[in-house]
Coordinates of C-alpha atoms and ligand atoms in Angstrom, one line a residue:
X97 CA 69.9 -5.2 -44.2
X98 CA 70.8 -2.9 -41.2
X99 CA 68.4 -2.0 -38.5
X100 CA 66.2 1.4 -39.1
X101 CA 67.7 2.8 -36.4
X102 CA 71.1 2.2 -37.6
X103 CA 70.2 4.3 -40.8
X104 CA 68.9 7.0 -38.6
X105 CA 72.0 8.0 -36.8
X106 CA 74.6 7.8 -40.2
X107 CA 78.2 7.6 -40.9
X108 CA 80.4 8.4 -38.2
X109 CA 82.0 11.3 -38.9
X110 CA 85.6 10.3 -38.4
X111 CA 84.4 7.0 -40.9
X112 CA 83.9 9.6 -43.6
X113 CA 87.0 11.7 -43.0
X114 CA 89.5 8.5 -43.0
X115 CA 88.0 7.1 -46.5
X116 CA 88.1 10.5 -47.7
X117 CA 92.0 10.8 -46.6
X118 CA 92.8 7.6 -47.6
X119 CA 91.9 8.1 -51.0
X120 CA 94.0 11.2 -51.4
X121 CA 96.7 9.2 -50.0
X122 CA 96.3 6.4 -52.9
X123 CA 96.9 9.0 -55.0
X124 CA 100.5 9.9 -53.8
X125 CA 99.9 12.7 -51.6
X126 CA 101.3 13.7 -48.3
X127 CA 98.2 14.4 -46.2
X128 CA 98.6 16.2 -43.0
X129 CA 95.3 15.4 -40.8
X130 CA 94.2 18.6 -38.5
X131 CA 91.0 16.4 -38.4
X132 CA 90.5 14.2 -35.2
X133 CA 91.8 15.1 -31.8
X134 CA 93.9 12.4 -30.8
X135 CA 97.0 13.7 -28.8
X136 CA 100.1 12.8 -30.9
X137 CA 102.2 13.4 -27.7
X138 CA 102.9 9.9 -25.6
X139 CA 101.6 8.4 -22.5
X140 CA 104.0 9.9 -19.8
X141 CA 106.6 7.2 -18.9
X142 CA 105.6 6.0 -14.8
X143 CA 101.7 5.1 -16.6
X144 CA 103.5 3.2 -18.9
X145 CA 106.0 1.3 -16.2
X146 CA 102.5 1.3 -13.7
X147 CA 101.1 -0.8 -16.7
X148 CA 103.9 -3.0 -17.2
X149 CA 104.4 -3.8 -13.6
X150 CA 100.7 -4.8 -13.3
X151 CA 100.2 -7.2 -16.8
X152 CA 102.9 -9.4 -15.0
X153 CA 100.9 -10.2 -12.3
X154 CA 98.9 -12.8 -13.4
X155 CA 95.8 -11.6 -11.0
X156 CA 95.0 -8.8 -13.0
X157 CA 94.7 -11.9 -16.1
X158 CA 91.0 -12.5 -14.3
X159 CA 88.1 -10.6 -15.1
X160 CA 87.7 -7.5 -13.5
X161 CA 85.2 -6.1 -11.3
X162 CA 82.4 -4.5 -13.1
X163 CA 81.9 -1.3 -11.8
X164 CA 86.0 -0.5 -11.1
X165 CA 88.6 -1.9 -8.8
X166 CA 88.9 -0.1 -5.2
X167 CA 92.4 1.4 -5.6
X168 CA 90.7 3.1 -9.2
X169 CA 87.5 4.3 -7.7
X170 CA 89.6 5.7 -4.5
X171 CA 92.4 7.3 -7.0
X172 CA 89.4 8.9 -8.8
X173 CA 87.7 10.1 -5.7
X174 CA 91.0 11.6 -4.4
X175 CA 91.6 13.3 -7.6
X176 CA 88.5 14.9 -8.0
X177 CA 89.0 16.9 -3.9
X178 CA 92.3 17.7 -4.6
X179 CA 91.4 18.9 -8.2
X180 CA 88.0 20.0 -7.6
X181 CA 87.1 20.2 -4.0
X182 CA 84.2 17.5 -4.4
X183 CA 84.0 14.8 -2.2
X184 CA 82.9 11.3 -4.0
X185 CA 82.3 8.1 -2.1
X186 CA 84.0 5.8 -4.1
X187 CA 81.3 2.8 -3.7
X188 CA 78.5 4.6 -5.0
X189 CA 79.3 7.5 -6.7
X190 CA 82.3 6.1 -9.0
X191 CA 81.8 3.9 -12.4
X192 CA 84.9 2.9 -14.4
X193 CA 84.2 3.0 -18.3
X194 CA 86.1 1.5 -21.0
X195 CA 86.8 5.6 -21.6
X196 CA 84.1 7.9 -21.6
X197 CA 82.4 7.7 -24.7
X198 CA 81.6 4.3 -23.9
X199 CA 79.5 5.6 -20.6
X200 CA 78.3 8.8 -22.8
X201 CA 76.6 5.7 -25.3
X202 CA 75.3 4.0 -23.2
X203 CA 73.6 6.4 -20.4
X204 CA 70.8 6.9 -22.7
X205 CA 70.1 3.2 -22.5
X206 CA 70.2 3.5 -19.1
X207 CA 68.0 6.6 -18.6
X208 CA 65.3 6.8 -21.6
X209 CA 62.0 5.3 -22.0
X210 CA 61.1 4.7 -26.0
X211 CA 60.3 8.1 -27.0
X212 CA 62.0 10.1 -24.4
X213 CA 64.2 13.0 -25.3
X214 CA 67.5 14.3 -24.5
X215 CA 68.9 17.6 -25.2
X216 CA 72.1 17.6 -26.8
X217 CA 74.3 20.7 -27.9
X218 CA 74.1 21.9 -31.3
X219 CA 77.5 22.0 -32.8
X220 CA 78.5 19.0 -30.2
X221 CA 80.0 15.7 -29.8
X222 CA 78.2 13.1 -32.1
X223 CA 77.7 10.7 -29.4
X224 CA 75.3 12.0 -27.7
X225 CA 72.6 12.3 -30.8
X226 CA 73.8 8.9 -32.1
X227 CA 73.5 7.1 -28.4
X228 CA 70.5 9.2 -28.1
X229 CA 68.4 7.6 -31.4
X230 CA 70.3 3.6 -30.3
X231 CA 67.9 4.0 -27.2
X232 CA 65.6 4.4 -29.3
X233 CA 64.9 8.3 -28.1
X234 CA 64.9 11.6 -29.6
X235 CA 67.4 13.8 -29.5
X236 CA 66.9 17.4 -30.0
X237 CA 69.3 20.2 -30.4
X238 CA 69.9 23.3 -28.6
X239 CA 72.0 25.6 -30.4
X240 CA 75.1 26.8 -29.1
X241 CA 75.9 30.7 -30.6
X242 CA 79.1 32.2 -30.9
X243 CA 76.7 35.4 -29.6
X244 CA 76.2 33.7 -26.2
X245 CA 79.7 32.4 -25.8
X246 CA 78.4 29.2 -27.6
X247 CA 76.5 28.4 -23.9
X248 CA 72.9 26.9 -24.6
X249 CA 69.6 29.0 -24.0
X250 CA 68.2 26.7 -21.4
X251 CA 65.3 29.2 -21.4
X252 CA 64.7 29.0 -25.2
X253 CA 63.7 25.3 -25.1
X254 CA 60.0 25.3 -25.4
X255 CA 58.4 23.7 -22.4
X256 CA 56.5 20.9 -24.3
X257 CA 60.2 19.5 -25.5
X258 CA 61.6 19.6 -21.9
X259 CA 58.1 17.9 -20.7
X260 CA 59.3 15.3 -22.5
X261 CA 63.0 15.5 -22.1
X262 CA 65.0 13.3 -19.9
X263 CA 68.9 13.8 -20.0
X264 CA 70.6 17.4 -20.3
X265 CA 73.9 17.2 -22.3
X266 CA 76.8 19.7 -21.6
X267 CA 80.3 20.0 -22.4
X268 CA 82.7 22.4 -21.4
X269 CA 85.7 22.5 -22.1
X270 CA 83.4 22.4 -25.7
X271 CA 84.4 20.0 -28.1
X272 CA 84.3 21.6 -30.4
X273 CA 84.0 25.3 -30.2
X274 CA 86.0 25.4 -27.8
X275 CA 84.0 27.6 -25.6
X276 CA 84.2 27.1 -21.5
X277 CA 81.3 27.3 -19.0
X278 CA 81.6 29.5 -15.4
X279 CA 80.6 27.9 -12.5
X280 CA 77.6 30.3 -12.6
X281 CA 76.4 28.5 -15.8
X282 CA 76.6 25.3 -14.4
X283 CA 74.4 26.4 -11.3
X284 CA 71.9 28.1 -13.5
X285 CA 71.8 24.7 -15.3
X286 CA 71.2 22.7 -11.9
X287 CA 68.6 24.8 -10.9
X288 CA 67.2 24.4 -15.1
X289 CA 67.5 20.7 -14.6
X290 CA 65.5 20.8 -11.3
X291 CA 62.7 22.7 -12.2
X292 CA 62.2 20.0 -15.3
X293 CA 63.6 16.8 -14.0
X294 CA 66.5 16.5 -16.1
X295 CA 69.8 14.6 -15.1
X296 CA 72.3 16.6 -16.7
X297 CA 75.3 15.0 -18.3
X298 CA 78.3 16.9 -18.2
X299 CA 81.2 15.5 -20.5
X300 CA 84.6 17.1 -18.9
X301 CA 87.0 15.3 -21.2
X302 CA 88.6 18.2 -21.5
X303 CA 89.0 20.0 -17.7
X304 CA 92.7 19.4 -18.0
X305 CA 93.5 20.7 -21.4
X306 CA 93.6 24.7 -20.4
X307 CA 95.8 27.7 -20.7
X308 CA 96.9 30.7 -19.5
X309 CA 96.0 29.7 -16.0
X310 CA 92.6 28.9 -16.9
X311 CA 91.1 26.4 -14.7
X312 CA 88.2 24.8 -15.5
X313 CA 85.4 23.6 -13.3
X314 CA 83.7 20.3 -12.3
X315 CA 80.1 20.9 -12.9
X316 CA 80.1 18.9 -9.1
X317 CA 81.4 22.2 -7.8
X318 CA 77.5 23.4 -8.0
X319 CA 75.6 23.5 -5.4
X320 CA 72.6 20.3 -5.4
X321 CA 74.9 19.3 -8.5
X322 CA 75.1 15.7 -7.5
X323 CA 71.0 15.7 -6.5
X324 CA 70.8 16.1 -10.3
X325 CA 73.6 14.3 -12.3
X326 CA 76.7 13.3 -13.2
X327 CA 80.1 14.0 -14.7
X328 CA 81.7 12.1 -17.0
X329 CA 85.7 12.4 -17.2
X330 CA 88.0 10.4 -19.4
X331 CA 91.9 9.5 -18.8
X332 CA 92.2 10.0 -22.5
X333 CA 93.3 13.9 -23.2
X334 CA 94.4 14.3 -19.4
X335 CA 97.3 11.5 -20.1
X336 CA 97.6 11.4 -23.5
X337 CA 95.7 7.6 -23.3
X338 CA 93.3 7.7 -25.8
X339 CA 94.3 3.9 -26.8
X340 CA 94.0 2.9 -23.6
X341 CA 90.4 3.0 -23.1
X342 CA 89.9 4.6 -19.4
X343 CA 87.5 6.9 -18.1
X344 CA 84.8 7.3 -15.7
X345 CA 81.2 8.7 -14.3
X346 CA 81.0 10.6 -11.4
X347 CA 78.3 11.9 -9.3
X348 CA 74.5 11.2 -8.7
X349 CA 74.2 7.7 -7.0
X350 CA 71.0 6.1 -9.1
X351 CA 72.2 7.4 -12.4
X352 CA 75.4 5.6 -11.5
X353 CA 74.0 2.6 -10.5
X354 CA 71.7 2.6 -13.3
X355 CA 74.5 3.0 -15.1
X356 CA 76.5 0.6 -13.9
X357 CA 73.6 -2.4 -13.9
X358 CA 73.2 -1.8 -17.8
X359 CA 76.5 -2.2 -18.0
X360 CA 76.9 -5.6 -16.1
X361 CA 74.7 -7.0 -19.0
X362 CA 77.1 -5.6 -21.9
X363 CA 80.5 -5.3 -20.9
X364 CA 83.0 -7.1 -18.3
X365 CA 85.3 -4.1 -16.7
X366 CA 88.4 -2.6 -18.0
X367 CA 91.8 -4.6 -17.9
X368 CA 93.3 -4.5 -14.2
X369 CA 96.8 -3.3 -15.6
X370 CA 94.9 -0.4 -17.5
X371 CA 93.3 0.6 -14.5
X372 CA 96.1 0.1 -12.4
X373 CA 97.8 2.5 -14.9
X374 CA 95.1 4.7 -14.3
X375 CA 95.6 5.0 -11.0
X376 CA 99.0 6.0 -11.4
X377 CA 97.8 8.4 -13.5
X378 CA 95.8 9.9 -10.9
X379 CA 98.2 10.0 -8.3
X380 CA 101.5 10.2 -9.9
X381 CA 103.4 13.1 -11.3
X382 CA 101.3 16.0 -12.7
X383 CA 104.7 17.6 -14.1
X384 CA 104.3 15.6 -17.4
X385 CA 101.1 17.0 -18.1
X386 CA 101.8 20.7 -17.9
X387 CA 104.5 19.8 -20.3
X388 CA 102.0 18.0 -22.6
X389 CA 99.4 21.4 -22.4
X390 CA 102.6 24.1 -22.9
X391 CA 103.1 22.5 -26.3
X392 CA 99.7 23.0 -27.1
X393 CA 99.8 26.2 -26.3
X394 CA 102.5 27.1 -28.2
X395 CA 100.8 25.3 -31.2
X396 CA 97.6 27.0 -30.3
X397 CA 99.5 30.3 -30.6
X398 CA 101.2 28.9 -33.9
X399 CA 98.0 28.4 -35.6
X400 CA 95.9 31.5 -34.2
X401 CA 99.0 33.9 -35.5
X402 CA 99.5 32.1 -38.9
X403 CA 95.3 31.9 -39.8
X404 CA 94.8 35.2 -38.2
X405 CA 97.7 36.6 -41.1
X406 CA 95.4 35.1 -43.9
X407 CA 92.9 37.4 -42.5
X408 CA 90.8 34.2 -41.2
X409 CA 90.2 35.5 -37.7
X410 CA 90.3 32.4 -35.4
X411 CA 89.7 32.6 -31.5
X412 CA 92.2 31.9 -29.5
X413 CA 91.1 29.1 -27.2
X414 CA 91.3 29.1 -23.6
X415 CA 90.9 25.2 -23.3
X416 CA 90.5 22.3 -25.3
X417 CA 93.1 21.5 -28.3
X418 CA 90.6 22.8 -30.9
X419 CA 90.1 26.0 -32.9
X420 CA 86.8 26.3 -34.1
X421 CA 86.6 28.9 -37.0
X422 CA 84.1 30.6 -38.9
X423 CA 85.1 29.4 -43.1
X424 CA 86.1 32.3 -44.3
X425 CA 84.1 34.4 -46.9
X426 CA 80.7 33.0 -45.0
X427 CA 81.5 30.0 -47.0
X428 CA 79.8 26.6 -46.1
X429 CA 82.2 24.4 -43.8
X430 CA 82.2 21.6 -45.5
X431 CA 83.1 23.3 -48.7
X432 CA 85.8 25.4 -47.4
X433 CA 87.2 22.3 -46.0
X434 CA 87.1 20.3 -49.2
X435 CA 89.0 23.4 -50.7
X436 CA 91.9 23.4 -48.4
X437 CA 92.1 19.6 -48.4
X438 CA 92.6 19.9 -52.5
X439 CA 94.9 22.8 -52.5
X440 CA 97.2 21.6 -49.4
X441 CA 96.7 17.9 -48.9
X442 CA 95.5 19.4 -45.1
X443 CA 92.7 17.4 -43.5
X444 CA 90.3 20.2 -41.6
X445 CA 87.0 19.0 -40.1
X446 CA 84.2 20.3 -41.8
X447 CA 81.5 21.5 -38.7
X448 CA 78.4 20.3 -40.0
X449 CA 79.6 17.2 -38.7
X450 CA 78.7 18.1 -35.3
X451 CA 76.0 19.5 -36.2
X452 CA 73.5 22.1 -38.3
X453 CA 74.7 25.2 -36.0
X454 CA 78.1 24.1 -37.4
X455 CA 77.8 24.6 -40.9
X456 CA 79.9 27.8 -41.7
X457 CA 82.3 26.2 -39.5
X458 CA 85.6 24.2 -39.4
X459 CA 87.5 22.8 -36.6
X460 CA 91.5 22.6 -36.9
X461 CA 92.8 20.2 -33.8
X462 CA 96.3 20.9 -32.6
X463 CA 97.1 17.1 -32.0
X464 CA 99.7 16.9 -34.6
X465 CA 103.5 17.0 -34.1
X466 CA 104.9 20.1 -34.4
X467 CA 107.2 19.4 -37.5
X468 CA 103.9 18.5 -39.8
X469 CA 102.2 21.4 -38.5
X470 CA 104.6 23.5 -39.3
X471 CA 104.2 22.1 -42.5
X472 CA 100.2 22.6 -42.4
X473 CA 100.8 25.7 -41.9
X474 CA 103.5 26.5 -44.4
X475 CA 101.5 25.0 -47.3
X476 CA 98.0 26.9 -45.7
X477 CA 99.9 30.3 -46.2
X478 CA 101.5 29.6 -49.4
X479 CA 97.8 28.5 -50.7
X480 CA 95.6 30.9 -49.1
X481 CA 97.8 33.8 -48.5
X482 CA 98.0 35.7 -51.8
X483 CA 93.8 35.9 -52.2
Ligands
PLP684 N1 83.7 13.6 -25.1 C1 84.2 14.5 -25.9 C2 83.7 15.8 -26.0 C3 85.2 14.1 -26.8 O1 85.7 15.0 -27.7 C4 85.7 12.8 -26.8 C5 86.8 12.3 -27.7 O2 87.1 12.9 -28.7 C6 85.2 11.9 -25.8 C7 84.2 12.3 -25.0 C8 85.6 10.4 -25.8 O3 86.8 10.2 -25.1 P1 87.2 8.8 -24.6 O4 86.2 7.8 -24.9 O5 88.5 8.5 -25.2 O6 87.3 9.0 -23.1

């Protein structure tokens, strides 16, 4: 009875995962998900009191404005030239989303013409396919290589695509290889989205989740960036707020207000005390968050040591809370993964999901306290370690 374009895009992946842990659950066993990334670690405390404060004041009970409140838009703006350097007007180069997958859906709507394309990275983020085909355009990958630092060859995509392409995804910090983008990439991929017209849309969900003194870049740091697109950036891995549905698009004026009139037919705003949290967010306290990162690192460094002892050879991330790792043996991902979750009762996420590029992949995700991954880890070693 569903719609044809409703076949077309699938299960989401996370869908299939859940059912598929839930069942090993019925069965009595302790499963330990590595799947989803979905910081385990709580909201820092003053977002929390900023929220509380705010849902007793009966104005924020009202609808909301559409495109953001003031103090949001102005936190964002100030937040973005102390992080970044890059000056936003708040008015017009600002949209509040209920967090940023919501924008990332729907900018396709926003953007395409039936039959348009977009190109979307290949492993990548399922939204941007899915959102892609809901618009009712075609989506079509561009691989990302381990061999080029999993960075797209812009120059690979055959000119008759990108004649008909529209909207140029990107993502670095990667979810989920991982990888990270220079500032030189990002200006190669201006002056790519120039020459052809495309708006690029770069997903920086990530930016804050770094290490070893990396620190990643705005693709607005480009020169003519804003003349060609805009930057999505969500409160969710930043804060540790995925529940809280906050995030926000950045840059180019029309693509924003394009943005922002399809969604004034679909959606009313985001709760006042949510984005008055936000805003504390943005201008409180940044001390939590380094806290927040330094235990991923030393969980990053946990997992890297213990699968690179099983001979399994991971990378060790400079960014993101993901390790994205070849199956061993040149296995298929998906089969590798169904192995492990067997023998250990450890949920892995298979990387086909995200994708054909990823099918000799898996991706491990270091949002899990550190008492059960310990515990991952112990029953990974005790399984895999003796072949
Ligand atoms: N973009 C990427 C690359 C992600 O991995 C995610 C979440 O996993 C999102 C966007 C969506 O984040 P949110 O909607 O919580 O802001």
């Amino acid at each position: 009875m569903e719609a044809d374009r409703l076949a077309r895009i699938g299960a989401y992946l996370f869908a299939d995962l859940d059912r598929k842990q839930e069942a090993l659950q019925a069965r009595g066993i302790d499963v330990i998900n590595l799947g989803i990334g979905d910081p385990d670690l709580p909201t820092p405390e003053h977002i929390i009191e900023a929220l509380a404060r705010a849902a007793r004041d009966p104005r924020t009970h009202r609808y909301p404005s559409y495109g953001g409140e003031r103090d949001f838009r102005e936190a964002v703006a100030a937040w973005y030239q102390q992080r970044f350097t890059v000056r936003l007007d708040p008015q017009t180069e600002v949209l509040a989303l209920i967090g940023s997958k919501e924008g990332l859906a729907h900018l396709p709507w926003a953007l395409l013409n039936p039959g348009e394309g977009t190109l979307v990275p290949d492993p990548g983020y399922p939204v941007y396919r899915a959102a892609t085909i809901l618009a009712d355009g075609e989506p079509v990958p561009v691989p990302l290589l381990a061999q080029r630092g999993f960075l797209p060859d812009l120059g690979a995509v055959p000119p008759e695509t990108l004649q008909r392409a529209r909207i140029l995804f990107l993502n670095y910090p990667n979810n989920p290889t991982a990888a990270t983008a220079s500032l030189g990439f990002f200006q190669e991929a201006v002056e790519f989205a120039r020459r052809w017209g495309l708006v690029i849309a770069h997903d920086n969900s990530y930016s804050e989740i770094a290490y070893d003194g990396y620190r990643p870049p705005s693709f607005l740091q480009a020169d003519g960036a804003r003349d060609v697109g805009v930057e999505f950036h969500s409160l969710s891995k930043t804060f540790c707020m995925t529940g809280w549905r906050i995030g926000v698009a950045v840059g180019r004026a029309d693509v924003i207000a394009a943005l922002g009139r399809l969604k004034t037919n679909l959606d009313s705003g985001i709760f006042r005390a949510v984005q008055a949290a936000g805003t504390a967010a943005l201008t409180g306290p940044q001390e939590p968050l380094r806290e927040r990162v330094e235990i991923y690192r030393r969980r990053r460094d946990r997992v890297v040591e213990t699968l690179a002892r099983l001979g399994w050879r991971p990378p060790r991330p400079q960014a993101t809370f993901y390790i994205w790792l070849e199956a061993p043996g040149g296995r298929r991902g998906v089969d590798f993964a169904g192995d492990v979750l067997e023998r250990t009762g450890v949920v892995i996420t298979p990387g086909r999901g995200y994708g054909a590029q990823g099918e000799r992949y898996v991706r491990l995700s270091l949002t899990t306290p550190d008492d059960r991954l310990d515990e991952a880890l112990d029953r990974i070693s005790r399984v895999f370690g003796g072949e």
